Tab-separated table of C-alpha atoms and ligand atoms in Angstrom:
chain	number	residue	atom	x	y	z
A	1	MET	CA	-5.629	-72.445	55.173
A	2	ASN	CA	-6.284	-69.852	52.517
A	3	THR	CA	-3.920	-67.031	51.946
A	4	ASP	CA	-5.881	-64.338	53.826
A	5	ASP	CA	-5.864	-66.599	57.100
A	6	LEU	CA	-2.164	-67.438	56.545
A	7	GLY	CA	-1.368	-63.723	56.089
A	8	GLN	CA	-3.490	-62.863	59.306
A	9	ARG	CA	-1.531	-65.798	61.357
A	10	VAL	CA	1.777	-64.390	60.170
A	11	ALA	CA	0.748	-60.784	61.157
A	12	ASP	CA	-0.444	-61.839	64.618
A	13	ASP	CA	2.716	-63.987	65.298
A	14	VAL	CA	5.042	-61.111	64.311
A	15	ALA	CA	3.149	-58.322	66.062
A	16	ASP	CA	2.736	-60.624	69.206
A	17	GLY	CA	2.775	-58.483	72.398
A	18	GLY	CA	1.929	-55.239	70.349
A	19	GLY	CA	3.494	-51.947	71.272
A	20	LEU	CA	6.539	-50.357	69.643
A	21	ASP	CA	8.533	-53.613	69.487
A	22	GLY	CA	5.636	-55.405	67.782
A	23	LEU	CA	5.122	-52.377	65.341
A	24	ARG	CA	9.005	-52.466	64.630
A	25	ARG	CA	9.026	-56.122	63.918
A	26	LEU	CA	5.790	-55.922	61.809
A	27	SER	CA	7.329	-53.097	59.671
A	28	GLY	CA	10.678	-55.043	59.043
A	29	VAL	CA	8.627	-58.064	57.825
A	30	ILE	CA	6.297	-55.829	55.700
A	31	ALA	CA	9.418	-54.176	54.163
A	32	ALA	CA	11.048	-57.716	53.419
A	33	LEU	CA	7.726	-59.027	51.917
A	34	GLU	CA	7.401	-55.806	49.732
A	35	GLU	CA	11.012	-56.113	48.578
A	36	ARG	CA	10.218	-59.750	47.647
A	37	ARG	CA	7.052	-58.735	45.770
A	38	THR	CA	8.904	-56.248	43.857
A	39	GLY	CA	11.544	-58.801	42.981
A	40	LEU	CA	8.889	-61.029	41.685
A	41	VAL	CA	7.391	-58.077	39.594
A	42	GLU	CA	10.807	-57.408	38.200
A	43	GLU	CA	11.491	-60.959	37.080
A	44	LEU	CA	7.963	-61.141	35.426
A	45	ARG	CA	8.441	-57.966	33.607
A	46	ARG	CA	12.107	-58.553	32.457
A	47	GLY	CA	11.180	-62.004	31.213
A	48	LYS	CA	7.958	-60.502	29.601
A	49	ALA	CA	6.241	-63.357	31.357
A	50	ALA	CA	3.232	-61.291	32.461
A	51	THR	CA	1.504	-58.128	31.440
A	52	TRP	CA	0.883	-55.088	33.888
A	53	GLU	CA	-2.687	-56.098	33.798
A	54	GLU	CA	-1.929	-59.643	34.904
A	55	ILE	CA	0.372	-58.279	37.753
A	56	GLY	CA	-2.188	-55.767	38.782
A	57	ARG	CA	-4.880	-58.392	39.056
A	58	ALA	CA	-2.362	-60.862	41.109
A	59	CYS	CA	-1.839	-57.934	43.434
A	60	GLY	CA	-5.385	-57.030	43.905
A	61	MET	CA	-4.725	-53.631	41.934
A	62	THR	CA	-5.784	-51.988	38.599
A	63	ARG	CA	-3.075	-52.027	35.775
A	64	GLN	CA	-2.406	-48.244	36.303
A	65	GLY	CA	-1.955	-49.026	40.069
A	66	ALA	CA	0.764	-51.594	39.393
A	67	THR	CA	2.489	-49.458	36.865
A	68	ARG	CA	2.334	-46.461	39.195
A	69	ARG	CA	3.908	-48.617	41.957
A	70	TRP	CA	6.629	-50.432	40.050
A	71	ALA	CA	7.397	-49.015	36.597
A	72	GLY	CA	9.570	-46.205	37.977
A	73	ARG	CA	11.485	-48.711	40.221
A	74	LEU	CA	11.864	-51.006	37.406
A	75	GLN	CA	13.549	-48.094	35.477
A	76	ALA	CA	15.708	-47.266	38.267
A	77	ARG	CA	17.062	-50.923	38.269
A	78	SER	CA	17.367	-51.082	34.508
A	79	PHE	CA	21.085	-49.896	34.188
A	80	GLY	CA	22.608	-53.385	34.464
A	81	VAL	CA	21.126	-54.180	31.107
A	82	ALA	CA	23.435	-51.632	29.535
A	83	ALA	CA	26.361	-51.854	31.868
A	84	ASP	CA	29.044	-52.182	29.192
A	85	SER	CA	27.639	-49.009	27.444
A	86	TYR	CA	27.338	-47.171	30.689
A	87	GLN	CA	31.066	-47.832	31.667
A	88	HIS	CA	32.257	-46.834	28.183
A	89	GLY	CA	30.005	-43.945	27.309
A	90	ARG	CA	29.158	-42.047	30.646
A	91	PRO	CA	31.490	-39.415	31.876
A	92	GLY	CA	33.270	-39.617	35.084
A	93	TYR	CA	33.535	-36.607	37.446
A	94	PRO	CA	36.073	-33.785	37.656
A	95	GLN	CA	38.798	-34.539	40.295
A	96	ALA	CA	37.998	-31.102	41.883
A	97	LEU	CA	34.642	-32.424	42.729
A	98	ILE	CA	36.116	-34.584	45.625
A	99	GLY	CA	37.309	-31.563	47.720
A	100	SER	CA	33.934	-30.056	47.486
A	101	ALA	CA	31.852	-32.924	48.074
A	102	VAL	CA	33.884	-34.669	50.884
A	103	PRO	CA	34.845	-32.539	53.900
A	104	ARG	CA	38.654	-32.453	54.553
A	105	GLU	CA	38.383	-34.392	57.869
A	106	ALA	CA	36.250	-37.130	56.573
A	107	ARG	CA	37.969	-40.702	56.259
A	108	LYS	CA	35.153	-43.156	55.754
A	109	VAL	CA	33.047	-42.559	52.617
A	110	LEU	CA	29.946	-44.366	51.413
A	111	ASP	CA	29.210	-44.055	47.553
A	112	LEU	CA	25.672	-44.960	47.465
A	113	GLY	CA	24.282	-46.110	44.066
A	114	ALA	CA	27.679	-46.479	43.008
A	115	GLY	CA	26.944	-48.062	39.489
A	116	THR	CA	30.114	-49.165	37.766
A	117	GLY	CA	32.288	-47.006	40.117
A	118	LYS	CA	32.945	-43.772	38.213
A	119	LEU	CA	32.947	-41.696	41.303
A	120	THR	CA	34.103	-44.598	43.554
A	121	ARG	CA	37.505	-44.649	41.692
A	122	LEU	CA	38.105	-40.985	42.381
A	123	LEU	CA	37.201	-41.364	46.030
A	124	VAL	CA	39.706	-44.221	46.362
A	125	GLU	CA	42.338	-42.250	44.442
A	126	ALA	CA	41.946	-39.359	47.064
A	127	GLY	CA	43.035	-41.825	49.667
A	128	LEU	CA	39.492	-42.248	51.376
A	129	ASP	CA	38.207	-45.469	52.838
A	130	VAL	CA	35.472	-46.160	50.490
A	131	VAL	CA	32.475	-48.578	50.730
A	132	ALA	CA	30.354	-48.614	47.595
A	133	VAL	CA	26.713	-49.823	47.819
A	134	GLU	CA	24.836	-50.846	44.604
A	135	PRO	CA	21.648	-52.897	44.192
A	136	ASP	CA	22.281	-54.063	40.602
A	137	GLU	CA	24.319	-57.306	40.117
A	138	GLY	CA	25.658	-56.377	36.667
A	139	MET	CA	26.850	-52.866	37.741
A	140	ARG	CA	28.346	-54.265	41.009
A	141	ALA	CA	30.418	-56.726	39.035
A	142	ARG	CA	31.980	-54.011	36.899
A	143	LEU	CA	32.448	-51.722	40.138
A	144	ALA	CA	34.226	-54.510	41.872
A	145	ALA	CA	36.583	-55.221	38.659
A	146	ALA	CA	37.182	-51.480	38.170
A	147	VAL	CA	37.807	-50.384	41.644
A	148	PRO	CA	39.173	-53.304	43.690
A	149	LYS	CA	40.200	-51.085	46.653
A	150	ALA	CA	36.653	-50.231	47.444
A	151	ALA	CA	34.453	-52.493	49.624
A	152	VAL	CA	31.572	-53.291	47.489
A	153	ARG	CA	28.184	-54.283	48.943
A	154	ALA	CA	24.898	-55.226	47.535
A	155	GLY	CA	22.089	-52.952	48.943
A	156	SER	CA	20.158	-49.927	48.407
A	157	ALA	CA	19.403	-46.446	49.627
A	158	GLU	CA	16.348	-47.774	51.471
A	159	HIS	CA	18.285	-50.650	53.048
A	160	ILE	CA	21.946	-49.640	53.640
A	161	PRO	CA	23.875	-52.610	54.681
A	162	LEU	CA	25.933	-50.596	57.225
A	163	PRO	CA	25.907	-50.132	60.935
A	164	ASP	CA	24.618	-46.912	62.649
A	165	GLY	CA	26.977	-43.935	62.633
A	166	SER	CA	29.690	-45.832	60.557
A	167	VAL	CA	30.671	-43.261	57.782
A	168	ASP	CA	31.705	-39.697	57.806
A	169	THR	CA	30.171	-38.788	54.366
A	170	VAL	CA	27.698	-40.229	51.910
A	171	VAL	CA	28.034	-39.283	48.173
A	172	VAL	CA	25.140	-39.973	45.789
A	173	ALA	CA	26.213	-39.439	42.249
A	174	GLN	CA	23.377	-39.423	39.480
A	175	ALA	CA	21.239	-41.659	41.671
A	176	TRP	CA	19.159	-39.598	44.093
A	177	HIS	CA	16.372	-39.158	41.899
A	178	TRP	CA	15.904	-42.980	41.789
A	179	PHE	CA	15.477	-43.326	45.658
A	180	ASP	CA	12.529	-43.610	47.618
A	181	GLN	CA	13.401	-40.479	49.355
A	182	ALA	CA	11.081	-40.967	52.309
A	183	ALA	CA	12.979	-44.122	53.275
A	184	ALA	CA	16.239	-43.068	52.065
A	185	VAL	CA	16.554	-39.781	54.035
A	186	PRO	CA	16.374	-41.540	57.678
A	187	GLU	CA	18.541	-44.427	56.347
A	188	ILE	CA	21.343	-42.233	55.184
A	189	ALA	CA	20.953	-40.257	58.592
A	190	ARG	CA	21.287	-43.483	60.381
A	191	VAL	CA	24.620	-44.566	58.730
A	192	LEU	CA	26.118	-40.976	59.023
A	193	ALA	CA	28.231	-40.016	61.981
A	194	PRO	CA	26.986	-37.053	64.058
A	195	GLY	CA	27.801	-34.003	61.964
A	196	GLY	CA	28.337	-36.139	58.828
A	197	THR	CA	27.983	-34.945	55.266
A	198	LEU	CA	25.596	-35.869	52.482
A	199	ALA	CA	26.503	-34.813	48.906
A	200	LEU	CA	24.271	-35.139	45.986
A	201	VAL	CA	26.053	-34.949	42.626
A	202	TRP	CA	24.787	-34.779	38.965
A	203	ASN	CA	26.415	-34.298	35.738
A	204	VAL	CA	24.390	-32.149	33.426
A	205	ARG	CA	25.174	-31.826	29.732
A	206	ASP	CA	26.131	-28.264	28.823
A	207	GLU	CA	24.106	-27.654	25.726
A	208	SER	CA	25.482	-24.007	25.037
A	209	GLN	CA	27.215	-25.297	21.759
A	210	PRO	CA	24.639	-25.962	18.839
A	211	TRP	CA	25.673	-29.514	18.353
A	212	ALA	CA	25.085	-30.401	22.042
A	213	ALA	CA	21.779	-28.715	21.914
A	214	GLU	CA	20.893	-30.839	18.832
A	215	LEU	CA	22.055	-33.963	20.363
A	216	GLY	CA	19.907	-33.068	23.604
A	217	ALA	CA	16.891	-32.412	21.555
A	218	LEU	CA	17.279	-35.813	19.656
A	219	MET	CA	17.753	-37.637	23.029
A	220	HIS	CA	14.452	-36.122	24.404
A	221	ARG	CA	12.395	-36.156	21.399
A	222	SER	CA	10.180	-39.155	22.846
A	223	THR	CA	10.717	-38.558	26.727
A	224	ARG	CA	12.068	-35.989	28.817
A	225	GLN	CA	13.389	-36.895	32.219
A	226	GLN	CA	12.785	-33.932	34.650
A	227	ILE	CA	15.424	-34.166	37.348
A	228	ASP	CA	15.686	-31.569	40.375
A	229	THR	CA	19.541	-31.226	40.412
A	230	ALA	CA	19.317	-28.656	43.271
A	231	PRO	CA	17.026	-30.512	45.764
A	232	LEU	CA	16.143	-29.303	49.254
A	233	LEU	CA	16.547	-32.095	51.917
A	234	PRO	CA	14.276	-32.435	54.989
A	235	ALA	CA	15.310	-32.610	58.700
A	236	PRO	CA	17.639	-34.007	60.072
A	237	PHE	CA	19.809	-32.371	57.370
A	238	GLY	CA	20.786	-28.715	57.535
A	239	THR	CA	20.884	-25.873	54.928
A	240	PRO	CA	22.333	-26.935	51.620
A	241	GLU	CA	25.638	-25.498	50.128
A	242	ARG	CA	25.543	-25.803	46.267
A	243	LEU	CA	28.404	-25.695	43.732
A	244	GLU	CA	28.979	-26.109	39.970
A	245	ILE	CA	32.063	-27.095	38.113
A	246	ARG	CA	32.289	-26.808	34.370
A	247	TRP	CA	34.458	-29.394	32.526
A	248	GLU	CA	34.859	-31.465	29.433
A	249	HIS	CA	34.691	-35.099	29.105
A	250	PRO	CA	37.029	-36.345	26.407
A	251	THR	CA	35.267	-38.921	24.362
A	252	THR	CA	34.701	-40.499	20.849
A	253	PRO	CA	31.642	-40.718	18.621
A	254	ALA	CA	31.204	-44.318	19.870
A	255	GLY	CA	31.389	-43.131	23.431
A	256	ILE	CA	28.700	-40.660	22.678
A	257	ILE	CA	26.488	-43.353	21.302
A	258	ASP	CA	26.954	-45.512	24.253
A	259	MET	CA	26.356	-42.434	26.588
A	260	VAL	CA	22.781	-42.221	24.756
A	261	ALA	CA	22.382	-45.971	24.856
A	262	SER	CA	22.824	-46.098	28.704
A	263	ARG	CA	20.200	-43.545	29.660
A	264	SER	CA	17.464	-45.362	31.393
A	265	TYR	CA	14.668	-43.848	29.252
A	266	VAL	CA	16.508	-45.091	26.131
A	267	ILE	CA	16.888	-48.651	27.627
A	268	ALA	CA	13.220	-48.579	28.274
A	269	LEU	CA	12.204	-47.584	24.572
A	270	PRO	CA	10.625	-50.219	22.363
A	271	GLU	CA	13.467	-51.886	20.263
A	272	ALA	CA	12.591	-50.195	16.976
A	273	GLU	CA	12.391	-46.732	18.500
A	274	ARG	CA	15.690	-47.143	20.327
A	275	ALA	CA	17.541	-48.471	17.224
A	276	ARG	CA	15.919	-45.442	15.264
A	277	LEU	CA	17.324	-42.950	17.953
A	278	LEU	CA	20.781	-44.470	18.107
A	279	ALA	CA	20.943	-44.285	14.155
A	280	ASP	CA	19.922	-40.667	14.310
A	281	VAL	CA	22.499	-39.763	16.880
A	282	GLU	CA	25.117	-41.672	14.718
A	283	GLN	CA	24.019	-39.547	11.715
A	284	LEU	CA	24.218	-36.225	13.748
A	285	LEU	CA	27.856	-37.157	14.741
A	286	ALA	CA	28.813	-38.000	11.165
A	287	THR	CA	27.209	-34.963	9.562
A	288	HIS	CA	27.193	-32.019	11.859
A	289	PRO	CA	29.735	-29.626	10.564
A	290	ASP	CA	31.348	-29.165	14.188
A	291	LEU	CA	31.637	-32.937	14.436
A	292	ALA	CA	32.042	-34.677	11.079
A	293	GLY	CA	35.213	-36.672	10.706
A	294	ARG	CA	36.392	-36.106	14.345
A	295	GLU	CA	37.618	-38.950	16.273
A	296	ARG	CA	37.898	-37.208	19.653
A	297	ILE	CA	35.078	-34.949	20.873
A	298	ALA	CA	35.120	-32.938	24.094
A	299	MET	CA	31.551	-33.385	25.612
A	300	PRO	CA	30.981	-30.256	27.857
A	301	TYR	CA	29.235	-30.864	31.295
A	302	VAL	CA	28.354	-29.037	34.388
A	303	THR	CA	28.812	-30.993	37.506
A	304	ARG	CA	26.310	-29.825	40.292
A	305	CYS	CA	26.792	-30.774	43.878
A	306	THR	CA	24.446	-30.036	46.900
A	307	ARG	CA	26.093	-30.575	50.071
A	308	VAL	CA	24.203	-30.850	53.453
A	309	ARG	CA	25.329	-31.634	57.071
A	310	LEU	CA	23.539	-33.777	59.462
A	311	GLY	CA	21.922	-31.748	62.260
B	401	SAM	C1	22.784	-43.306	36.705
B	401	SAM	S1	23.467	-44.546	37.580
B	401	SAM	C2	24.784	-43.651	38.623
B	401	SAM	C3	25.924	-44.513	38.991
B	401	SAM	C4	27.135	-43.976	39.593
B	401	SAM	N1	26.711	-43.305	40.877
B	401	SAM	C5	27.759	-43.089	38.596
B	401	SAM	O1	27.884	-41.762	38.979
B	401	SAM	O2	28.151	-43.365	37.513
B	401	SAM	C6	22.175	-44.925	38.879
B	401	SAM	C7	22.475	-45.917	39.856
B	401	SAM	O3	21.729	-45.989	40.912
B	401	SAM	C8	21.333	-47.306	41.266
B	401	SAM	N2	19.970	-47.317	41.959
B	401	SAM	C9	18.894	-47.207	41.397
B	401	SAM	N3	17.946	-47.311	42.518
B	401	SAM	C10	18.715	-47.462	43.596
B	401	SAM	C11	18.324	-47.500	45.222
B	401	SAM	N4	16.972	-47.399	45.463
B	401	SAM	N5	19.282	-47.428	45.957
B	401	SAM	C12	20.651	-47.432	45.489
B	401	SAM	N6	20.982	-47.376	44.087
B	401	SAM	C13	19.981	-47.442	43.217
B	401	SAM	C14	21.271	-48.083	39.835
B	401	SAM	O4	21.394	-49.363	39.914
B	401	SAM	C15	22.408	-47.323	39.094
B	401	SAM	O5	23.616	-48.039	39.197
């Protein structure tokens, strides 16, 4: 039997009887197949076993079609490659964020796209019952070691491994822009209890000091990642409330180099360009009059939070 006939037979079997039940079953199988296909593309690209041209041909697409479909997703899943740098170099969040992102009455909180657990730890320390969902195995391993009191689960924003209405609040720190939002919005609404809260959080470097502006210019000289840190959310979410907290992350020159090395667009750079960028950052840290010779550096940030309620 050729693959077209096989596909037709599977589709007929799954959708047997038609109607909404058939449509639901068929959609579930299509989503699982698409997930498997993306997994194969990831394996092929990570191992450099196939070009985008070859992948496109195998999927019946052009090279551009294949990169459009998967390159962003691969970048979203690239953090595990630099998980140690991430853990060492990325800032945490100011304690005051918890009171703003999580309503006082909330008990059970989902940290979605939890990474190495930088926000998860604060949520646990605030006495909340925390489940952390993270798709990347490397990030998840560090998260489980760093925050043993959180329940750590494999999963994604598009497939959250939790029952309907099972959490009071979902927090998404530094990860919303990586989600397939058309799939993530209904999935988050499904796991939230009625009236539950969704909080979207970003740490943005405050570049008002000249050295911080120079660092930013270096980091973005080959790519600039545009992120909407005050997004609007569609129904079933209500009107957003916004808040900002200014604070400083105490770090070191090595911490700043790791912060740069753990950015997804830096991970994705060709090796020579990546090495050149990290060397230039090292040079800035060693020679800028505000930084030279300093062992401790206060990196200024603004933490932005958008909070919305269900319904
Ligand atoms: C920049 S990190 C933020 C990690 C953590 N929340 C923090 O604040 O440090 C982005 C995280 O989102 C995860 N991620 C990417 N795509 C995702 C998706 N579709 N669903 C859930 N998490 C995703 C990545 O694996 C990564 O750990």
